[in-house]
Tab-separated table of C-alpha atoms and ligand atoms in Angstrom:
chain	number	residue	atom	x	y	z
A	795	UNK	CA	-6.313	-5.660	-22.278
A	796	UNK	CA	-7.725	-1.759	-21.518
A	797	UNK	CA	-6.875	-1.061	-17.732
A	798	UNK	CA	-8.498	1.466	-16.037
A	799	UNK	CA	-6.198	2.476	-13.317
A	800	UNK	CA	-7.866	4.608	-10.643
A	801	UNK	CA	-5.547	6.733	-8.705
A	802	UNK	CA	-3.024	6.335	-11.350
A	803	UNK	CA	-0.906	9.280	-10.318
A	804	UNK	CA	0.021	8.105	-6.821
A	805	UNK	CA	3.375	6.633	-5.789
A	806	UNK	CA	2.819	2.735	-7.109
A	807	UNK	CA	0.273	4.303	-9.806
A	808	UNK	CA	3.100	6.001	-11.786
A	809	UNK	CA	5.507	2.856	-11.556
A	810	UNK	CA	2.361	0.578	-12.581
A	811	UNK	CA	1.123	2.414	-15.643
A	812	UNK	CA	4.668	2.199	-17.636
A	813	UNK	CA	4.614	-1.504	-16.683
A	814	UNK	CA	0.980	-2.105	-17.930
A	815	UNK	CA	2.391	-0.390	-20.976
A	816	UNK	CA	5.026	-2.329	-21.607
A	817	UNK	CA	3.262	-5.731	-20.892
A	818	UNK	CA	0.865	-4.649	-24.091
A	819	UNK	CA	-2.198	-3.434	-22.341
A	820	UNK	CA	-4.222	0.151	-23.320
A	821	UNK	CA	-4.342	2.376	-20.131
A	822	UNK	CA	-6.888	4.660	-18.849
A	823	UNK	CA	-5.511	6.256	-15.650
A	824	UNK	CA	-7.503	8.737	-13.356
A	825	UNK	CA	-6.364	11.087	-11.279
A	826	UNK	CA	-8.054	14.218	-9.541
A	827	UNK	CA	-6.265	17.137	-11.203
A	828	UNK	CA	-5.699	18.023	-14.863
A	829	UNK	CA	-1.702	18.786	-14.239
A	830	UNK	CA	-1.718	15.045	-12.875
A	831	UNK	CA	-3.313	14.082	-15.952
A	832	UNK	CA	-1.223	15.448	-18.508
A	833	UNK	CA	1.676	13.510	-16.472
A	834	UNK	CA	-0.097	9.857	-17.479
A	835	UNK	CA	-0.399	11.368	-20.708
A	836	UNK	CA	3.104	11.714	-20.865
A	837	UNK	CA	3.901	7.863	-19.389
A	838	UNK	CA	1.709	6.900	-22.377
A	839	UNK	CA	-1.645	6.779	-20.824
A	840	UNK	CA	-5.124	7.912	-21.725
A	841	UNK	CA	-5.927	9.809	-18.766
A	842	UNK	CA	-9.314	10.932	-17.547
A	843	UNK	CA	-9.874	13.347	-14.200
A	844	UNK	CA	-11.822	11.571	-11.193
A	845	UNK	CA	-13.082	12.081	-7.853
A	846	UNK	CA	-13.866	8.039	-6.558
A	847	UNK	CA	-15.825	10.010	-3.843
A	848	UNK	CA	-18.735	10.614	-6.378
A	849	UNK	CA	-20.523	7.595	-8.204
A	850	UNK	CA	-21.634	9.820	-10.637
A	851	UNK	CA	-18.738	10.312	-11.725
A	852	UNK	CA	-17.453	7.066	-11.523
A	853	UNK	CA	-19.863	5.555	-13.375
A	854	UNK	CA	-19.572	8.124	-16.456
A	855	UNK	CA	-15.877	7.344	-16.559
A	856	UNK	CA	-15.763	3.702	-16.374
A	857	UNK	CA	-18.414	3.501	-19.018
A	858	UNK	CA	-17.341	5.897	-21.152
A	859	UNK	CA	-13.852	4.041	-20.771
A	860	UNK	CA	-15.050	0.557	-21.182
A	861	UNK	CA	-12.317	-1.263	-19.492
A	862	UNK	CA	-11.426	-4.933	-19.530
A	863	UNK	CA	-10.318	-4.400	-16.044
A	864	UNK	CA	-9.933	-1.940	-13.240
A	865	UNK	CA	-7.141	-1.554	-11.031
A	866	UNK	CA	-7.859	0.681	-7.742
A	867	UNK	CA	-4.985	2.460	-6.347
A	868	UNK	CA	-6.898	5.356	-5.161
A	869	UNK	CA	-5.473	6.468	-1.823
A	870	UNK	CA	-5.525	10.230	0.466
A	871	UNK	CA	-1.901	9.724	1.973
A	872	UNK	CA	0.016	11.996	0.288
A	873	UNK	CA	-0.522	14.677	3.242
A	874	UNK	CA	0.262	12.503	5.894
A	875	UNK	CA	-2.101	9.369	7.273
A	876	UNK	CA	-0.114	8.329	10.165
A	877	UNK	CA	-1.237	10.351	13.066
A	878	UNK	CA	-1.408	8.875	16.633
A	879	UNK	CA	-5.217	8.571	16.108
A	880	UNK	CA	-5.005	6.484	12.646
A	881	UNK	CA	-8.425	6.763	11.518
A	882	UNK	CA	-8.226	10.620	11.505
A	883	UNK	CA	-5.319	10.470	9.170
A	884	UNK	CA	-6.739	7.615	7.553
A	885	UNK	CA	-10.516	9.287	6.640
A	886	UNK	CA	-10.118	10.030	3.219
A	887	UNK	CA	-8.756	6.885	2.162
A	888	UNK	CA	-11.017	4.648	4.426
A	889	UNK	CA	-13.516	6.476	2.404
A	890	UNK	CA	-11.446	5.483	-0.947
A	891	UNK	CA	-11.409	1.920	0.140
A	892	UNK	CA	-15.086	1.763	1.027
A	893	UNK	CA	-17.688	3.925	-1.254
A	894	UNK	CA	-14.653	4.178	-4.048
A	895	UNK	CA	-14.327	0.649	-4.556
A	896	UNK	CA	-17.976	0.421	-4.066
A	897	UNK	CA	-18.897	2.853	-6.981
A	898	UNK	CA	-16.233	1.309	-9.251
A	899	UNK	CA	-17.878	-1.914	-8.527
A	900	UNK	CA	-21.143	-1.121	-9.334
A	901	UNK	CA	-19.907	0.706	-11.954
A	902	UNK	CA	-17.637	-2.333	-13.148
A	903	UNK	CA	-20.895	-4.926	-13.003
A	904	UNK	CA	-22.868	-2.263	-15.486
A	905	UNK	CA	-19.649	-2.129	-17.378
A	906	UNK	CA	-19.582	-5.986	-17.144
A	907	UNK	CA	-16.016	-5.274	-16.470
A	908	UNK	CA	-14.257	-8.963	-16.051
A	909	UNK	CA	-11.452	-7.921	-13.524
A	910	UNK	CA	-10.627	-5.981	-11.054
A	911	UNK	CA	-7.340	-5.774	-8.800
A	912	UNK	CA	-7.499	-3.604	-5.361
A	913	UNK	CA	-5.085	-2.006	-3.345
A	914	UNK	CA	-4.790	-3.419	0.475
A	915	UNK	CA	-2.452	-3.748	2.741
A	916	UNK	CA	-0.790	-6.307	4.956
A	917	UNK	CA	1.465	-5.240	7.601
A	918	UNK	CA	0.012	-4.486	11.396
A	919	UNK	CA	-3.127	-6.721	9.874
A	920	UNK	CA	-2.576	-10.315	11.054
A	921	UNK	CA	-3.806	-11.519	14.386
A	922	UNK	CA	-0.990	-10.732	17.441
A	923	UNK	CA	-1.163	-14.592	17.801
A	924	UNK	CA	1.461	-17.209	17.154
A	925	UNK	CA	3.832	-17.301	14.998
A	926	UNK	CA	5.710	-14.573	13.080
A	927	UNK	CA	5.051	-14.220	9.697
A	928	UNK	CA	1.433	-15.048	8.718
A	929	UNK	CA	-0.246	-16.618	5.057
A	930	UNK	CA	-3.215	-15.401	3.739
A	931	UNK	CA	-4.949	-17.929	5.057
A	932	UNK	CA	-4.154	-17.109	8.388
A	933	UNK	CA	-6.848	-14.706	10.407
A	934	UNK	CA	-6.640	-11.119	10.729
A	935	UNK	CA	-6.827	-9.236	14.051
A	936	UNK	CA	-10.397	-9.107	15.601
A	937	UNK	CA	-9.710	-6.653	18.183
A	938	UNK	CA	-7.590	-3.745	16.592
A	939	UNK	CA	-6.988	-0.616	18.467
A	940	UNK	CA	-9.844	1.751	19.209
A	941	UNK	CA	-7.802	4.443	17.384
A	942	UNK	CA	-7.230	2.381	14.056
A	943	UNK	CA	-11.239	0.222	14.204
A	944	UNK	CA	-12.556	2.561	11.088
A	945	UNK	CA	-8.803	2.149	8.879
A	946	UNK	CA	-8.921	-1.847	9.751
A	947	UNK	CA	-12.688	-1.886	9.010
A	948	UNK	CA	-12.142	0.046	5.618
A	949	UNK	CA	-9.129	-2.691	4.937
A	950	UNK	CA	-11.430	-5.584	5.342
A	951	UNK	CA	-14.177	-4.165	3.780
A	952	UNK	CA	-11.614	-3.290	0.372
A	953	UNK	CA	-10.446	-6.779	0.406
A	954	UNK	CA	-14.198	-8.029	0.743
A	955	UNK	CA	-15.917	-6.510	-1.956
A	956	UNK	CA	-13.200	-7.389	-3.847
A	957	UNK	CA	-12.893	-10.911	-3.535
A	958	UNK	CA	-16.508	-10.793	-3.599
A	959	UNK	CA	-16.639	-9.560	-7.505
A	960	UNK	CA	-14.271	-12.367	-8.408
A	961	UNK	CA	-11.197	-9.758	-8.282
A	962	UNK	CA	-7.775	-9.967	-6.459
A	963	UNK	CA	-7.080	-7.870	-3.125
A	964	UNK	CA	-3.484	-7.178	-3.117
A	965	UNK	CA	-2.275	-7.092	0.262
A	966	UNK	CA	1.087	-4.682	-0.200
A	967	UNK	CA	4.326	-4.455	2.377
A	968	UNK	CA	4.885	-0.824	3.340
A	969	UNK	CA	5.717	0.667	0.039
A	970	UNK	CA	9.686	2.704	-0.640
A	971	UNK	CA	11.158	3.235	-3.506
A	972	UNK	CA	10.999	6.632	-3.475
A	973	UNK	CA	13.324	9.711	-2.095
A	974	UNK	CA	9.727	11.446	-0.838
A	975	UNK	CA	8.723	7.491	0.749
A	976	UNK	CA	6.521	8.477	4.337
A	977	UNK	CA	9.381	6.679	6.870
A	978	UNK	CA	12.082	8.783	5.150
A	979	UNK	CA	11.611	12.041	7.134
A	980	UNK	CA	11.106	10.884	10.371
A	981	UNK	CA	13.441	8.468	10.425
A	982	UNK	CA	15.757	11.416	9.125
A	983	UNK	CA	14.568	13.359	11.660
A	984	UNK	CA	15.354	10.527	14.404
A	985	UNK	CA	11.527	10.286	15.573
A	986	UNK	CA	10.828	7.062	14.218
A	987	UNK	CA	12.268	5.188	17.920
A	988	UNK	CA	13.394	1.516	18.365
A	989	UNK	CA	9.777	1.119	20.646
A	990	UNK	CA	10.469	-1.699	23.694
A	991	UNK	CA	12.351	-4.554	22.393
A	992	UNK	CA	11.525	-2.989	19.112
A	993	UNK	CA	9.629	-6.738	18.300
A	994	UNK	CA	7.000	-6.197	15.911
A	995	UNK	CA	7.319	-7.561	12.444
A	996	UNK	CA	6.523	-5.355	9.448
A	997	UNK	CA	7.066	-6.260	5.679
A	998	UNK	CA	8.076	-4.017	3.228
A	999	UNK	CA	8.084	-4.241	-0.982
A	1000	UNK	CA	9.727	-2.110	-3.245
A	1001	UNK	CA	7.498	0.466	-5.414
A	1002	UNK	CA	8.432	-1.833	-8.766
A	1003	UNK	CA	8.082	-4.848	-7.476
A	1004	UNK	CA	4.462	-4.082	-6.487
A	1005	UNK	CA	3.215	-2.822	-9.594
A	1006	UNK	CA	5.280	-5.660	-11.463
A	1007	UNK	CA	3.482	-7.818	-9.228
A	1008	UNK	CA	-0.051	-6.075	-9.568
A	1009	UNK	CA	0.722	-6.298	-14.061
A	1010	UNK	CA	1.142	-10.462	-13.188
A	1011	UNK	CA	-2.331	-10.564	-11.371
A	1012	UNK	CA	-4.657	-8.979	-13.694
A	1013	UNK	CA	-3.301	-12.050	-16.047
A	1014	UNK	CA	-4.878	-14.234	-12.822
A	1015	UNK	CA	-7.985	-15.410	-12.289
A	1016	UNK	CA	-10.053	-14.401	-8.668
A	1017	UNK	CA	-11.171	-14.664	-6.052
A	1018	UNK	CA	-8.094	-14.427	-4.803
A	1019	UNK	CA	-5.845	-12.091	-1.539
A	1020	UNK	CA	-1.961	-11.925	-2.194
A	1021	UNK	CA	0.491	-10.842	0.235
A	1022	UNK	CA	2.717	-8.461	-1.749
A	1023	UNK	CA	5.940	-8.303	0.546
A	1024	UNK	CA	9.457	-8.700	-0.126
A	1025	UNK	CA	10.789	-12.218	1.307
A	1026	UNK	CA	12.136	-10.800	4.650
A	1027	UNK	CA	9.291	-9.884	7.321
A	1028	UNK	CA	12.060	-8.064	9.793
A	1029	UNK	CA	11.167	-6.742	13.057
A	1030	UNK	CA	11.325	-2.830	13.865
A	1031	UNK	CA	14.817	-3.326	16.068
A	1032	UNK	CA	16.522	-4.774	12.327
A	1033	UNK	CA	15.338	-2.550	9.875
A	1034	UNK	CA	14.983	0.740	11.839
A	1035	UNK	CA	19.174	0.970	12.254
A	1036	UNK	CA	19.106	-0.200	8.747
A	1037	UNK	CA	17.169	2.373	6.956
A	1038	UNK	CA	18.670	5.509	9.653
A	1039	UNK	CA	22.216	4.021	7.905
A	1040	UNK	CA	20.938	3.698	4.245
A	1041	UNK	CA	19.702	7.577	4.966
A	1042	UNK	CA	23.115	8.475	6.030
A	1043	UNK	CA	21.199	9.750	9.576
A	1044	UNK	CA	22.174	8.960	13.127
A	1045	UNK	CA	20.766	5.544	14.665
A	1046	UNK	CA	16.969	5.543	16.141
A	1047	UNK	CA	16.362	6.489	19.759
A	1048	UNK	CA	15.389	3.297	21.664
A	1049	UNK	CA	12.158	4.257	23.977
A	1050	UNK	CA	10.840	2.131	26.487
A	1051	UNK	CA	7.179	1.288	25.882
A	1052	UNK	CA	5.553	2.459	29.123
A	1053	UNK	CA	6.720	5.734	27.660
A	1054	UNK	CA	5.899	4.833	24.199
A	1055	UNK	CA	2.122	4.673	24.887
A	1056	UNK	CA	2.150	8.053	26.160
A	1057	UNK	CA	3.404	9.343	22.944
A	1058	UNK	CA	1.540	6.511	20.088
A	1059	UNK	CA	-1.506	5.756	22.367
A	1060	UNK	CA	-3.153	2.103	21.881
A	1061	UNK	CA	-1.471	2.006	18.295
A	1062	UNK	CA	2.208	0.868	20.609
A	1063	UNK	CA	0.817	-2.789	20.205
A	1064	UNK	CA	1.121	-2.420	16.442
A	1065	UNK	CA	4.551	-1.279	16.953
A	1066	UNK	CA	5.653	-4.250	19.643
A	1067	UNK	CA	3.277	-7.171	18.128
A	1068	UNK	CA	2.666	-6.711	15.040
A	1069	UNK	CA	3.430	-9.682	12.167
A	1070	UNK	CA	4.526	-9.720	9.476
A	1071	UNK	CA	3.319	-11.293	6.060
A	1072	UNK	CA	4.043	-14.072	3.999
A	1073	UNK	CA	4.904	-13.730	0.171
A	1074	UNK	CA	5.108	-17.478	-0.706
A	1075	UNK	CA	1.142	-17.591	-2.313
A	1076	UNK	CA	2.198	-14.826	-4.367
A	1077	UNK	CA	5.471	-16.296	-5.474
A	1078	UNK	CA	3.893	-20.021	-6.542
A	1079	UNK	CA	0.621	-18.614	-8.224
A	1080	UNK	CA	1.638	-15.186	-9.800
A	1081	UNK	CA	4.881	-16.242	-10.240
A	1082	UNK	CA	6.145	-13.066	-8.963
A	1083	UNK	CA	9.524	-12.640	-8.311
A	1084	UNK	CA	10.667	-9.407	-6.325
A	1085	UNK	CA	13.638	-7.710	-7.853
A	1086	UNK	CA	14.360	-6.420	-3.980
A	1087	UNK	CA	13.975	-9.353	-2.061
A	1088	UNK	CA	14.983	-7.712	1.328
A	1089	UNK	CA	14.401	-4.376	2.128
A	1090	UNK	CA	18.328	-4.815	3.693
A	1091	UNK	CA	19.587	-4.382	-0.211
A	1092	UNK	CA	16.403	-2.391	-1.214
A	1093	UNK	CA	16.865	0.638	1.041
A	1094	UNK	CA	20.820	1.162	0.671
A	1095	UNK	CA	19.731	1.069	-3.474
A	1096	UNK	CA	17.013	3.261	-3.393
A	1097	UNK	CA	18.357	5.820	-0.569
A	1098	UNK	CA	21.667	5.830	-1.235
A	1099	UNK	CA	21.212	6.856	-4.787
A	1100	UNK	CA	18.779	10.134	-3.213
A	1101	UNK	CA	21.976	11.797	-1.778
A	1102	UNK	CA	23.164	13.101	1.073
A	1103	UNK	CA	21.346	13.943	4.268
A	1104	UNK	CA	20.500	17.568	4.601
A	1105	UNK	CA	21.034	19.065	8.595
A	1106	UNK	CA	17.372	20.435	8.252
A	1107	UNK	CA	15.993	17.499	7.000
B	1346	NAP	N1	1.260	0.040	1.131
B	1346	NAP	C1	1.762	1.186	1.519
B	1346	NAP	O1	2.724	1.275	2.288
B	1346	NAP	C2	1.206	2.479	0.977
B	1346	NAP	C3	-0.008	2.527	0.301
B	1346	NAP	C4	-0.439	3.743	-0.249
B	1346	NAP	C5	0.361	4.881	-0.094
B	1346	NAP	N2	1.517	4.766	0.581
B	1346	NAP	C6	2.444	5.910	0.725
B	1346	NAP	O2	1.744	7.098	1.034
B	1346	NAP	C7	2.402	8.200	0.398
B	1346	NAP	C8	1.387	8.967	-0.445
B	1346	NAP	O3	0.884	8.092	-1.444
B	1346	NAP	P1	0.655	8.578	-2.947
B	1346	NAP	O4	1.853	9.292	-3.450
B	1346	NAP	O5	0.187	7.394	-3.729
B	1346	NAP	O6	-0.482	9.678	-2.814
B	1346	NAP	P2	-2.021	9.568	-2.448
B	1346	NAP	O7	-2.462	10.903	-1.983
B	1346	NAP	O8	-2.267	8.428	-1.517
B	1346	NAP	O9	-2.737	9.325	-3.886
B	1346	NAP	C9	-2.799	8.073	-4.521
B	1346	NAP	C10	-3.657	8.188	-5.752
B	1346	NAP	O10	-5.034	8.301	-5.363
B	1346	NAP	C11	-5.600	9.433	-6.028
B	1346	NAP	N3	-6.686	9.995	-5.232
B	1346	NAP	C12	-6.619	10.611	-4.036
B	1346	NAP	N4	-7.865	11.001	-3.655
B	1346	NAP	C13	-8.712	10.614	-4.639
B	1346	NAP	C14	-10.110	10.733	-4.856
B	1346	NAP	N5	-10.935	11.332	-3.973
B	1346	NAP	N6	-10.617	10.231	-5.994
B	1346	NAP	C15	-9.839	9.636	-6.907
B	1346	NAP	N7	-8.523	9.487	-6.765
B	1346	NAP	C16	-7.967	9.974	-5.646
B	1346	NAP	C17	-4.451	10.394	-6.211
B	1346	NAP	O11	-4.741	11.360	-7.238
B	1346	NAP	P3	-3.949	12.771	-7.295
B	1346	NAP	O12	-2.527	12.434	-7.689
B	1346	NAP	O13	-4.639	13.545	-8.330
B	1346	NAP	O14	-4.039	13.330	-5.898
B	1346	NAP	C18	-3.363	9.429	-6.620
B	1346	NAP	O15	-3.497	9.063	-7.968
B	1346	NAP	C19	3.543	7.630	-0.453
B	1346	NAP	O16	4.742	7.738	0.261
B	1346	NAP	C20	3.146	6.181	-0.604
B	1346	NAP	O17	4.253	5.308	-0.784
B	1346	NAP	C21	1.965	3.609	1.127
């Protein structure tokens, strides 16, 4: 198959293209910079230099590529998205996941492009209701806080379209897998806290297992949403100690959430009531199976091997 894979340069974008490589397929990966280009040339990619922001564009590439599918991995995180009001952080890639996947789509339908995979997310997503680790059948929360309405709204919106064009909305843990992986300075740092009885469920999924399990669904037909999580949904008070110890840095700071909410703002109920996300759908119809299937072996592999902690970390 010929894979267009936008925002091929990101964290899961370089792990996917090699994979898509190897599995037999042709790959066109974008990215928004030529020195990003020339490194999917080097992974073995055709690479072509794309801003998902303008259709024009979009439309020239995806034509001019001719894909069999499109994968969209197209994110704005690299700078930071997880400020205490998430939709400011989150603007540029609520943007991705709305007009980007919107102009690949339309783009895809002129193309008459067959498939089409997106990048969503599933942790913090599920409805703060009942039990603790939720299917993709289960519903998502309709009342998410004020600060985070616009990133939840992009989310659903993603996994909408998607399913919408017959494609497959992957629904991804928290990505690590790599030394540079968003928790790993903070948690360095000790600012990452235990928050209240530290409750809230989060799932996580190794870098290569999500693209291995993103090369298994463009073999799948849609409509379809996947949770893409490892097979142990943990809550923050289990795998917050964990990763400070794979790090080699001191244990979190436990803060009480009254305090909490002065520091996170209406985002704390994410932290104390979130759940986390089933991978069972994924496992039975992909036939995907993680080569990390805990985040408890996952992080002391992945950080152990990045060295020791610097002091000014
Ligand atoms: N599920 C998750 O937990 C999750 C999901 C996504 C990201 N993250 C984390 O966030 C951090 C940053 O992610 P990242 O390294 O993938 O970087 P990123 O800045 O999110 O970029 C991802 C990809 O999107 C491309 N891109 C950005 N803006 C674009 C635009 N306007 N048009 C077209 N393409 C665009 C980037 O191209 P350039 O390389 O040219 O900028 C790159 O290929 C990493 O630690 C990652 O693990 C986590």
């Amino acid at each position: 198959m010929r894979v267009l894979v936008a925002g091929a340069s990101g964290a899961i974008g370089v792990r996917l293209v090699p994979q898509l490589i190897e599995r037999g397929h042709d790959v066109v990966g974008t990215s928004r910079s030529e020195p990003s280009a020339e490194r999917l040339r080097a992974l073995g990619a055709e690479a072509a230099v794309l801003d998902l922001l303008d259709p024009r564009a979009v439309r020239r590439v995806v034509l001019q590529a001719r894909p069999d599918a499109i994968v969209h991995q197209a994110t704005a995180l690299a700078d930071g998205g997880f400020t205490r009001k998430l939709d400011r952080g989150f603007a540029q890639t609520n943007r991705l996941r709305t007009e980007g996947t919107d102009a690949l789509m339309a783009a895809a339908r002129e193309a008459d492009v067959r498939r089409f995979v997106g990048q969503s997310f599933a942790p913090y997503r599920y409805a703060r209701a009942g039990g603790p680790v939720k299917t993709e059948e289960d519903p998502l929360e309709a009342d998410p806080p004020a600060s985070a309405r616009q990133t939840f709204a992009a989310m659903r919106h993603l996994d909408e379209a998607v399913t919408g064009f017959g494609g497959i909305a992957l629904r991804y843990g928290g990505f690590y897998g790599a030394a540079n992986d968003g928790l790993v300075g903070p948690v360095r740092k000790r600012q990452f806290p235990v928050i209240g009885d530290g409750g809230g469920i989060f799932s996580f999924v190794h870098l290569d297992d999500a693209a291995a399990a993103t090369v298994l669904a463009l073999d799948h037909d849609g409509p379809a949403i996947y949770n893409i999580v490892d097979d142990e949904p943990a809550p923050a008070r289990e795998w917050l100690p964990a990763l400070a110890a794979a790090l080699g840095a001191k244990p979190p700071w436990h803060v009480p959430a009254w305090l909490a909410r002065l520091i996170v703002g209406d985002g704390l109920v994410m932290m104390t009531e979130a759940r986390g996300a089933s991978n069972a759908k994924a496992k039975a119809e992909l036939g995907w199976t993680p080569r990390y299937p805990s985040w408890r072996q996952g992080f002391a592999a992945v950080y152990r091997r990045a060295g020791p902690v610097r002091a000014s970390a």
